[in-house]
Amino acid sequence: MTKYAILGFGTVGVGLAEVIADQKEKMSAAAGDELELGYILVRHDYPDSPFRDKLVRDFAVIESDPDVSVVAEVIGGVGPAYEYSKRAILAGKSVVSSNKELVATHGLELAELAKEHGVSYLFEGSVGGGIPLLRPLSRCLAANRIDEVYGILNGTTNYILTAMAEKGQAYGDALKKAQELGYAEADPTADVEGIDACRKTAILADMSFGGNLDPAAIPTTGITALEPADLELAKALGCAVKLLGHAIRREDGCVAFVAPHLVPLSHTLASINGVMNACAVRGSAVGEVVFCGPGAGRYPTASAVAADVADAVRHRADPMVPDLGRANGKLISPDGLASPWYVRAAAEADAVKNAFPGVKPVYGSTGECGFITEAMDKPALLGKLEGLDVRAVYRVLA
Ligand code: HSE
């Protein structure tokens, strides 16, 4: 019998207790031992919860119980989650987490601490929700040099963009619905400003290129500046609008950034709608593979965290700690990266064609035009845009 504890009883915490209870036999078989829920660390009372006899308010109860060998941290944020994760590892307990903010900012430190103390530190649920992504990246693709990772890494913004494009819903209404469905963070700023996708991009880049990037340094643009006109023009140009995280290996570091992109409808990512996430990985041997599935929500995320609990138990004698790199890697600006660009401008077709011979502007209901350029880097684009009344510029995924 192995005891595990859950820190936090929010969306993911409740889901985790439920899915492990629901799949008790299968989970115990995966773990190689019977799993017993020891404690759930809470801040409030839940008198009606079926797990009410497991609730504790003091982390020291969990920390000092030698029978607890795995702690699932699903509190979120970097305050108590960071402190309790460290204390759990120091007490000889494996830690599993879905907390992308903590993993992106202190993951390497916690991973090193876990190695020192002979325990596992796993965080499959931190990127892509329920999608098996980090384990396949580090293990199934072990024979590859990973050259590029990019994808739709935030369910809330994908839900909002899909609702705006397909149902013509206003941004605020779509955001409210995403919050009701439990996709959005309590404060949606991290979702809509791209910060959540940036943290996930940092984790993917660290695991792919070993750079231990500072997420705060990754150029990040969210979806709040997008206007209905961009969705309308994108559609007329044969594209969907998606918030993408992107990281590319370079000789001397890596390019990483998060920004809305126009994605041609022929590309796999264009059809990933609603809360679904998808991440493309380009490896030296495999070529490009795409992982997709539900990127947020109670049970999908709990599914990933529960599997980490089972793996941590099974690997007690041979702890699992994914490689997040060693040194501070060089982060290279995306400005030098050539790509086609989408431009929205208030301009006559002749003015557009003078600046960009060969492009075909389309006109939307606001009277503005949208067009897609040839591939070029950002300085070249800005040079050509001089003299046009430009309202928006986004990359187009090539
Ligand atoms: N708020 C996040 C999202 C939750 O919408 O993707 C999953 O990380």
CSV table of C-alpha atoms and ligand atoms in Angstrom, one decimal:
chain,number,residue,atom,x,y,z
A,1,MET,CA,0.0,0.0,0.0
A,2,THR,CA,1.4,3.4,-0.9
A,3,LYS,CA,-0.1,6.7,0.4
A,4,TYR,CA,-0.3,9.8,-1.7
A,5,ALA,CA,-1.4,13.3,-0.9
A,6,ILE,CA,-3.0,16.0,-3.0
A,7,LEU,CA,-2.1,19.7,-2.4
A,8,GLY,CA,-5.0,21.9,-3.5
A,9,PHE,CA,-8.7,21.0,-4.0
A,10,GLY,CA,-9.6,23.2,-6.9
A,11,THR,CA,-10.6,22.1,-10.4
A,12,VAL,CA,-7.6,19.7,-10.9
A,13,GLY,CA,-7.4,18.6,-7.2
A,14,VAL,CA,-11.0,17.4,-7.2
A,15,GLY,CA,-10.6,15.7,-10.6
A,16,LEU,CA,-7.4,13.9,-9.4
A,17,ALA,CA,-9.1,12.5,-6.3
A,18,GLU,CA,-12.0,11.3,-8.4
A,19,VAL,CA,-10.1,9.8,-11.3
A,20,ILE,CA,-7.7,7.8,-9.1
A,21,ALA,CA,-10.7,6.6,-7.0
A,22,ASP,CA,-12.6,5.8,-10.2
A,23,GLN,CA,-9.8,3.7,-11.7
A,24,LYS,CA,-8.4,2.3,-8.4
A,25,GLU,CA,-7.5,-1.1,-9.7
A,26,LYS,CA,-6.0,0.1,-12.9
A,27,MET,CA,-4.1,2.8,-11.1
A,28,SER,CA,-2.7,0.4,-8.6
A,29,ALA,CA,-1.7,-2.0,-11.4
A,30,ALA,CA,0.1,0.9,-13.1
A,31,ALA,CA,1.8,2.0,-9.9
A,32,GLY,CA,2.7,-1.6,-8.9
A,33,ASP,CA,1.2,-1.1,-5.5
A,34,GLU,CA,-2.2,-0.3,-4.1
A,35,LEU,CA,-2.7,3.5,-3.9
A,36,GLU,CA,-4.3,5.1,-0.9
A,37,LEU,CA,-5.3,8.7,-0.7
A,38,GLY,CA,-3.8,9.9,2.5
A,39,TYR,CA,-4.6,13.6,2.7
A,40,ILE,CA,-5.9,16.6,0.7
A,41,LEU,CA,-4.4,19.9,1.7
A,42,VAL,CA,-7.2,22.6,1.6
A,43,ARG,CA,-7.8,26.1,2.7
A,44,HIS,CA,-11.6,25.8,3.0
A,45,ASP,CA,-14.2,23.4,4.4
A,46,TYR,CA,-15.9,20.9,2.0
A,47,PRO,CA,-18.4,19.2,4.4
A,48,ASP,CA,-20.3,17.6,1.5
A,49,SER,CA,-17.2,16.2,-0.3
A,50,PRO,CA,-16.9,12.4,-0.4
A,51,PHE,CA,-13.2,13.0,0.4
A,52,ARG,CA,-14.0,15.2,3.5
A,53,ASP,CA,-12.3,12.8,6.0
A,54,LYS,CA,-9.0,13.3,4.1
A,55,LEU,CA,-8.9,17.1,4.3
A,56,VAL,CA,-6.2,18.7,6.3
A,57,ARG,CA,-5.2,22.4,6.6
A,58,ASP,CA,-1.6,22.0,7.8
A,59,PHE,CA,1.1,20.9,5.3
A,60,ALA,CA,3.2,19.7,8.2
A,61,VAL,CA,0.8,16.7,8.7
A,62,ILE,CA,1.6,15.5,5.2
A,63,GLU,CA,5.3,16.4,5.4
A,64,SER,CA,5.8,14.4,8.7
A,65,ASP,CA,3.9,11.3,7.6
A,66,PRO,CA,6.6,8.8,6.5
A,67,ASP,CA,3.9,6.7,4.8
A,68,VAL,CA,3.2,9.4,2.2
A,69,SER,CA,5.6,8.8,-0.7
A,70,VAL,CA,4.0,11.0,-3.4
A,71,VAL,CA,2.7,14.5,-3.2
A,72,ALA,CA,0.6,15.9,-6.1
A,73,GLU,CA,0.9,19.6,-6.1
A,74,VAL,CA,-2.1,21.2,-8.0
A,75,ILE,CA,-2.3,24.4,-6.1
A,76,GLY,CA,-0.9,26.6,-8.9
A,77,GLY,CA,1.2,29.7,-8.6
A,78,VAL,CA,4.6,30.0,-7.1
A,79,GLY,CA,4.0,30.9,-3.4
A,80,PRO,CA,2.9,27.9,-1.2
A,81,ALA,CA,3.2,25.5,-4.2
A,82,TYR,CA,7.0,26.2,-4.4
A,83,GLU,CA,7.5,26.0,-0.6
A,84,TYR,CA,5.5,22.8,-0.2
A,85,SER,CA,7.2,21.1,-3.2
A,86,LYS,CA,10.6,21.8,-1.8
A,87,ARG,CA,9.6,20.6,1.7
A,88,ALA,CA,8.1,17.5,0.3
A,89,ILE,CA,11.2,16.6,-1.7
A,90,LEU,CA,13.4,17.4,1.3
A,91,ALA,CA,11.2,15.0,3.3
A,92,GLY,CA,12.0,12.3,0.7
A,93,LYS,CA,8.7,12.4,-1.1
A,94,SER,CA,8.2,12.4,-4.9
A,95,VAL,CA,6.4,15.4,-6.2
A,96,VAL,CA,4.1,15.6,-9.3
A,97,SER,CA,2.6,18.8,-10.6
A,98,SER,CA,0.4,20.4,-13.2
A,99,ASN,CA,1.7,23.8,-12.2
A,100,LYS,CA,3.3,25.4,-15.3
A,101,GLU,CA,4.2,28.6,-13.6
A,102,LEU,CA,6.2,26.8,-11.0
A,103,VAL,CA,7.8,24.4,-13.4
A,104,ALA,CA,8.7,27.2,-15.9
A,105,THR,CA,10.3,29.3,-13.2
A,106,HIS,CA,11.7,26.9,-10.6
A,107,GLY,CA,11.5,23.5,-12.4
A,108,LEU,CA,15.2,23.1,-12.8
A,109,GLU,CA,15.9,23.8,-9.2
A,110,LEU,CA,13.2,21.4,-8.0
A,111,ALA,CA,14.4,18.7,-10.5
A,112,GLU,CA,18.0,19.0,-9.2
A,113,LEU,CA,16.7,18.8,-5.6
A,114,ALA,CA,14.7,15.7,-6.5
A,115,LYS,CA,17.8,14.1,-8.0
A,116,GLU,CA,19.8,14.9,-4.9
A,117,HIS,CA,17.1,13.3,-2.6
A,118,GLY,CA,16.5,10.3,-4.8
A,119,VAL,CA,12.8,11.0,-5.6
A,120,SER,CA,10.8,11.7,-8.7
A,121,TYR,CA,9.7,15.1,-10.0
A,122,LEU,CA,7.1,14.8,-12.8
A,123,PHE,CA,4.9,17.5,-14.5
A,124,GLU,CA,3.2,15.9,-17.5
A,125,GLY,CA,0.0,17.9,-16.7
A,126,SER,CA,1.8,21.2,-16.9
A,127,VAL,CA,1.8,21.4,-20.7
A,128,GLY,CA,-1.1,20.4,-23.0
A,129,GLY,CA,-3.4,19.3,-20.1
A,130,GLY,CA,-4.4,15.7,-20.8
A,131,ILE,CA,-2.2,15.3,-23.9
A,132,PRO,CA,0.6,12.8,-23.4
A,133,LEU,CA,3.4,15.2,-24.5
A,134,LEU,CA,6.3,15.6,-22.2
A,135,ARG,CA,6.9,11.8,-21.6
A,136,PRO,CA,6.8,11.1,-25.4
A,137,LEU,CA,9.1,14.1,-26.0
A,138,SER,CA,11.7,12.9,-23.6
A,139,ARG,CA,11.3,9.1,-23.9
A,140,CYS,CA,9.6,8.0,-27.2
A,141,LEU,CA,11.6,10.6,-29.1
A,142,ALA,CA,14.9,9.9,-27.3
A,143,ALA,CA,16.6,9.1,-30.5
A,144,ASN,CA,16.0,12.5,-32.0
A,145,ARG,CA,17.6,15.9,-31.8
A,146,ILE,CA,14.6,18.1,-31.3
A,147,ASP,CA,14.8,21.0,-33.7
A,148,GLU,CA,11.5,22.7,-33.3
A,149,VAL,CA,8.3,22.7,-31.1
A,150,TYR,CA,5.3,24.8,-31.8
A,151,GLY,CA,1.6,24.7,-31.1
A,152,ILE,CA,-1.6,25.7,-29.6
A,153,LEU,CA,-0.8,25.5,-25.9
A,154,ASN,CA,-3.6,27.4,-24.2
A,155,GLY,CA,-7.2,26.0,-24.1
A,156,THR,CA,-8.9,29.2,-23.0
A,157,THR,CA,-7.6,31.4,-25.8
A,158,ASN,CA,-8.3,28.7,-28.4
A,159,TYR,CA,-11.8,28.3,-27.0
A,160,ILE,CA,-12.3,32.1,-27.3
A,161,LEU,CA,-10.8,32.4,-30.8
A,162,THR,CA,-12.9,29.5,-32.0
A,163,ALA,CA,-16.1,30.9,-30.5
A,164,MET,CA,-15.4,34.3,-32.1
A,165,ALA,CA,-14.6,32.8,-35.5
A,166,GLU,CA,-17.4,30.2,-35.7
A,167,LYS,CA,-20.2,31.7,-33.7
A,168,GLY,CA,-19.4,35.4,-34.1
A,169,GLN,CA,-19.4,35.6,-30.3
A,170,ALA,CA,-18.0,38.8,-28.7
A,171,TYR,CA,-14.6,38.4,-26.9
A,172,GLY,CA,-16.1,39.0,-23.4
A,173,ASP,CA,-18.9,36.5,-23.8
A,174,ALA,CA,-16.5,33.8,-25.0
A,175,LEU,CA,-14.1,34.5,-22.1
A,176,LYS,CA,-17.0,34.3,-19.6
A,177,LYS,CA,-18.1,30.9,-21.0
A,178,ALA,CA,-14.5,29.6,-20.8
A,179,GLN,CA,-14.3,30.6,-17.2
A,180,GLU,CA,-17.7,28.9,-16.4
A,181,LEU,CA,-16.3,25.7,-18.0
A,182,GLY,CA,-13.2,25.8,-15.8
A,183,TYR,CA,-10.7,26.3,-18.6
A,184,ALA,CA,-9.5,29.8,-17.7
A,185,GLU,CA,-7.2,30.6,-14.8
A,186,ALA,CA,-9.0,32.4,-11.9
A,187,ASP,CA,-7.4,35.6,-13.2
A,188,PRO,CA,-7.7,35.2,-17.0
A,189,THR,CA,-4.9,37.7,-17.6
A,190,ALA,CA,-2.3,34.9,-17.8
A,191,ASP,CA,-4.4,33.1,-20.5
A,192,VAL,CA,-5.4,36.0,-22.7
A,193,GLU,CA,-2.1,37.9,-22.5
A,194,GLY,CA,-0.2,34.7,-23.6
A,195,ILE,CA,1.6,34.3,-20.3
A,196,ASP,CA,0.3,30.8,-19.7
A,197,ALA,CA,1.3,29.7,-23.2
A,198,CYS,CA,4.7,31.4,-22.7
A,199,ARG,CA,5.3,29.3,-19.5
A,200,LYS,CA,4.5,26.1,-21.5
A,201,THR,CA,6.7,27.2,-24.4
A,202,ALA,CA,9.6,27.7,-21.9
A,203,ILE,CA,9.0,24.2,-20.5
A,204,LEU,CA,8.9,22.6,-24.0
A,205,ALA,CA,12.1,24.6,-25.0
A,206,ASP,CA,13.9,23.5,-21.9
A,207,MET,CA,13.1,19.9,-22.4
A,208,SER,CA,13.9,20.1,-26.2
A,209,PHE,CA,17.0,22.3,-26.1
A,210,GLY,CA,18.1,22.3,-22.5
A,211,GLY,CA,18.2,26.0,-22.2
A,212,ASN,CA,16.5,26.7,-18.9
A,213,LEU,CA,14.9,29.8,-20.4
A,214,ASP,CA,13.5,32.6,-18.3
A,215,PRO,CA,9.8,32.7,-19.3
A,216,ALA,CA,9.8,36.5,-18.5
A,217,ALA,CA,12.3,37.1,-21.3
A,218,ILE,CA,10.3,35.3,-24.0
A,219,PRO,CA,8.6,37.8,-26.3
A,220,THR,CA,4.9,37.2,-25.7
A,221,THR,CA,1.8,38.7,-27.3
A,222,GLY,CA,-1.7,37.6,-26.3
A,223,ILE,CA,-5.0,37.7,-28.0
A,224,THR,CA,-6.4,41.0,-26.5
A,225,ALA,CA,-5.4,43.2,-29.4
A,226,LEU,CA,-7.0,41.0,-32.0
A,227,GLU,CA,-10.2,42.6,-33.5
A,228,PRO,CA,-13.2,40.9,-35.1
A,229,ALA,CA,-11.8,42.4,-38.4
A,230,ASP,CA,-8.7,40.1,-38.1
A,231,LEU,CA,-10.9,37.0,-37.8
A,232,GLU,CA,-13.0,38.1,-40.7
A,233,LEU,CA,-10.0,38.9,-43.0
A,234,ALA,CA,-8.2,35.8,-41.9
A,235,LYS,CA,-11.2,33.7,-43.0
A,236,ALA,CA,-11.3,35.5,-46.4
A,237,LEU,CA,-7.6,34.8,-46.8
A,238,GLY,CA,-8.1,31.0,-46.1
A,239,CYS,CA,-6.7,31.0,-42.6
A,240,ALA,CA,-7.7,30.5,-39.0
A,241,VAL,CA,-6.3,32.7,-36.2
A,242,LYS,CA,-4.4,30.7,-33.4
A,243,LEU,CA,-2.3,31.7,-30.5
A,244,LEU,CA,1.0,29.8,-31.0
A,245,GLY,CA,4.0,29.1,-28.8
A,246,HIS,CA,7.1,28.5,-30.9
A,247,ALA,CA,10.6,27.4,-30.1
A,248,ILE,CA,13.3,26.7,-32.6
A,249,ARG,CA,16.8,25.3,-32.0
A,250,ARG,CA,19.7,27.5,-33.2
A,251,GLU,CA,23.5,26.7,-33.1
A,252,ASP,CA,24.0,29.2,-30.3
A,253,GLY,CA,20.7,29.0,-28.4
A,254,CYS,CA,17.1,29.1,-29.3
A,255,VAL,CA,14.4,31.3,-30.7
A,256,ALA,CA,11.2,31.3,-28.6
A,257,PHE,CA,8.1,33.4,-28.8
A,258,VAL,CA,4.4,33.4,-28.3
A,259,ALA,CA,2.0,35.3,-30.6
A,260,PRO,CA,-1.2,35.1,-32.5
A,261,HIS,CA,-0.6,33.6,-36.0
A,262,LEU,CA,-2.7,33.1,-39.1
A,263,VAL,CA,-2.7,29.4,-39.8
A,264,PRO,CA,-3.6,28.3,-43.4
A,265,LEU,CA,-6.7,26.0,-43.3
A,266,SER,CA,-4.6,23.3,-45.0
A,267,HIS,CA,-2.4,23.0,-41.8
A,268,THR,CA,-3.3,20.5,-39.1
A,269,LEU,CA,-3.3,23.2,-36.4
A,270,ALA,CA,-6.0,25.2,-38.2
A,271,SER,CA,-8.6,22.5,-37.4
A,272,ILE,CA,-7.7,22.3,-33.7
A,273,ASN,CA,-10.7,24.1,-32.1
A,274,GLY,CA,-12.3,24.9,-28.8
A,275,VAL,CA,-10.3,23.9,-25.7
A,276,MET,CA,-8.2,21.4,-27.7
A,277,ASN,CA,-4.4,21.9,-27.8
A,278,ALA,CA,-2.0,20.6,-30.3
A,279,CYS,CA,1.8,20.6,-30.3
A,280,ALA,CA,4.0,19.8,-33.3
A,281,VAL,CA,7.5,18.4,-32.6
A,282,ARG,CA,10.1,18.3,-35.3
A,283,GLY,CA,12.8,15.6,-34.6
A,284,SER,CA,15.9,14.7,-36.6
A,285,ALA,CA,14.8,11.1,-37.2
A,286,VAL,CA,11.1,11.1,-36.9
A,287,GLY,CA,10.3,14.3,-38.9
A,288,GLU,CA,7.2,16.1,-37.6
A,289,VAL,CA,4.7,14.6,-35.2
A,290,VAL,CA,1.7,16.3,-33.8
A,291,PHE,CA,0.2,15.6,-30.4
A,292,CYS,CA,-3.3,16.8,-29.8
A,293,GLY,CA,-6.1,16.6,-27.3
A,294,PRO,CA,-7.9,18.4,-24.5
A,295,GLY,CA,-5.5,21.1,-23.2
A,296,ALA,CA,-7.4,22.1,-20.1
A,297,GLY,CA,-10.2,21.1,-17.8
A,298,ARG,CA,-10.7,19.0,-14.7
A,299,TYR,CA,-10.5,15.5,-15.9
A,300,PRO,CA,-8.0,15.8,-18.8
A,301,THR,CA,-5.4,17.5,-16.5
A,302,ALA,CA,-6.2,15.1,-13.7
A,303,SER,CA,-5.6,12.2,-16.2
A,304,ALA,CA,-2.0,13.4,-16.7
A,305,VAL,CA,-1.3,14.1,-13.0
A,306,ALA,CA,-2.7,10.7,-12.0
A,307,ALA,CA,-0.4,8.9,-14.4
A,308,ASP,CA,2.5,10.8,-12.9
A,309,VAL,CA,1.4,9.6,-9.4
A,310,ALA,CA,1.5,6.0,-10.7
A,311,ASP,CA,4.9,6.5,-12.3
A,312,ALA,CA,6.4,8.1,-9.2
A,313,VAL,CA,5.2,5.1,-7.1
A,314,ARG,CA,6.4,2.5,-9.6
A,315,HIS,CA,9.8,4.2,-9.9
A,316,ARG,CA,10.5,4.6,-6.2
A,317,ALA,CA,13.8,2.8,-6.6
A,318,ASP,CA,14.7,4.4,-9.9
A,319,PRO,CA,13.3,8.0,-9.7
A,320,MET,CA,12.2,9.8,-12.8
A,321,VAL,CA,13.3,13.4,-13.3
A,322,PRO,CA,12.9,14.9,-16.8
A,323,ASP,CA,16.0,16.7,-18.1
A,324,LEU,CA,15.3,20.5,-18.1
A,325,GLY,CA,18.8,21.5,-19.1
A,326,ARG,CA,21.7,22.9,-17.2
A,327,ALA,CA,22.8,26.4,-18.0
A,328,ASN,CA,21.0,29.6,-18.9
A,329,GLY,CA,20.6,29.2,-22.6
A,330,LYS,CA,20.8,32.1,-25.1
A,331,LEU,CA,17.3,33.3,-26.1
A,332,ILE,CA,17.5,34.7,-29.7
A,333,SER,CA,15.0,37.4,-30.9
A,334,PRO,CA,12.4,36.1,-33.4
A,335,ASP,CA,12.8,39.3,-35.4
A,336,GLY,CA,15.3,37.7,-37.7
A,337,LEU,CA,13.1,34.7,-38.4
A,338,ALA,CA,11.6,34.9,-41.9
A,339,SER,CA,8.0,34.1,-42.4
A,340,PRO,CA,5.0,35.3,-44.4
A,341,TRP,CA,3.1,38.1,-42.6
A,342,TYR,CA,-0.6,39.0,-42.4
A,343,VAL,CA,-1.2,42.8,-42.5
A,344,ARG,CA,-4.4,44.6,-41.9
A,345,ALA,CA,-4.3,48.2,-43.2
A,346,ALA,CA,-6.6,51.0,-44.2
A,347,ALA,CA,-5.2,51.3,-47.8
A,348,GLU,CA,-6.2,51.2,-51.4
A,349,ALA,CA,-5.3,48.1,-53.3
A,350,ASP,CA,-2.8,50.1,-55.5
A,351,ALA,CA,-0.9,51.3,-52.5
A,352,VAL,CA,-0.6,47.7,-51.2
A,353,LYS,CA,0.5,46.4,-54.5
A,354,ASN,CA,3.2,49.1,-54.8
A,355,ALA,CA,4.7,48.1,-51.5
A,356,PHE,CA,4.1,44.4,-52.0
A,357,PRO,CA,4.0,43.5,-55.8
A,358,GLY,CA,2.0,40.3,-56.4
A,359,VAL,CA,-0.1,40.3,-53.2
A,360,LYS,CA,-3.8,40.2,-53.3
A,361,PRO,CA,-5.5,42.3,-50.7
A,362,VAL,CA,-9.1,41.3,-49.6
A,363,TYR,CA,-11.5,43.8,-48.1
A,364,GLY,CA,-13.7,43.3,-45.0
A,365,SER,CA,-16.8,44.9,-43.6
A,366,THR,CA,-14.8,47.6,-41.8
A,367,GLY,CA,-13.4,48.8,-45.2
A,368,GLU,CA,-9.9,47.8,-44.2
A,369,CYS,CA,-7.9,45.3,-46.2
A,370,GLY,CA,-5.9,42.2,-45.2
A,371,PHE,CA,-3.1,40.6,-47.2
A,372,ILE,CA,-0.4,38.1,-46.8
A,373,THR,CA,3.2,38.9,-47.8
A,374,GLU,CA,6.0,36.7,-49.0
A,375,ALA,CA,8.4,35.3,-46.4
A,376,MET,CA,10.7,37.9,-44.9
A,377,ASP,CA,12.1,38.9,-41.5
A,378,LYS,CA,10.6,41.6,-39.4
A,379,PRO,CA,12.9,44.5,-40.2
A,380,ALA,CA,12.3,43.9,-43.9
A,381,LEU,CA,8.6,43.9,-43.3
A,382,LEU,CA,8.6,47.1,-41.3
A,383,GLY,CA,10.6,48.8,-44.1
A,384,LYS,CA,8.0,47.9,-46.7
A,385,LEU,CA,5.1,48.9,-44.4
A,386,GLU,CA,6.3,52.5,-44.2
A,387,GLY,CA,3.7,54.8,-45.7
A,388,LEU,CA,0.8,52.4,-45.3
A,389,ASP,CA,-1.8,53.0,-42.5
A,390,VAL,CA,-1.2,49.6,-40.8
A,391,ARG,CA,-3.6,48.4,-38.1
A,392,ALA,CA,-2.3,44.9,-37.3
A,393,VAL,CA,0.5,42.6,-38.2
A,394,TYR,CA,0.8,38.9,-37.4
A,395,ARG,CA,2.9,36.1,-38.6
A,396,VAL,CA,1.5,33.4,-40.9
A,397,LEU,CA,2.5,29.9,-40.1
A,398,ALA,CA,4.4,28.6,-43.2
B,1,HSE,N1,-5.7,28.0,-18.3
B,1,HSE,C1,-5.0,27.0,-19.0
B,1,HSE,C2,-5.5,26.8,-20.4
B,1,HSE,C3,-5.3,25.7,-18.2
B,1,HSE,O1,-6.6,27.5,-20.7
B,1,HSE,O2,-4.9,26.2,-21.2
B,1,HSE,C4,-4.5,24.5,-18.7
B,1,HSE,O3,-3.1,24.8,-18.5
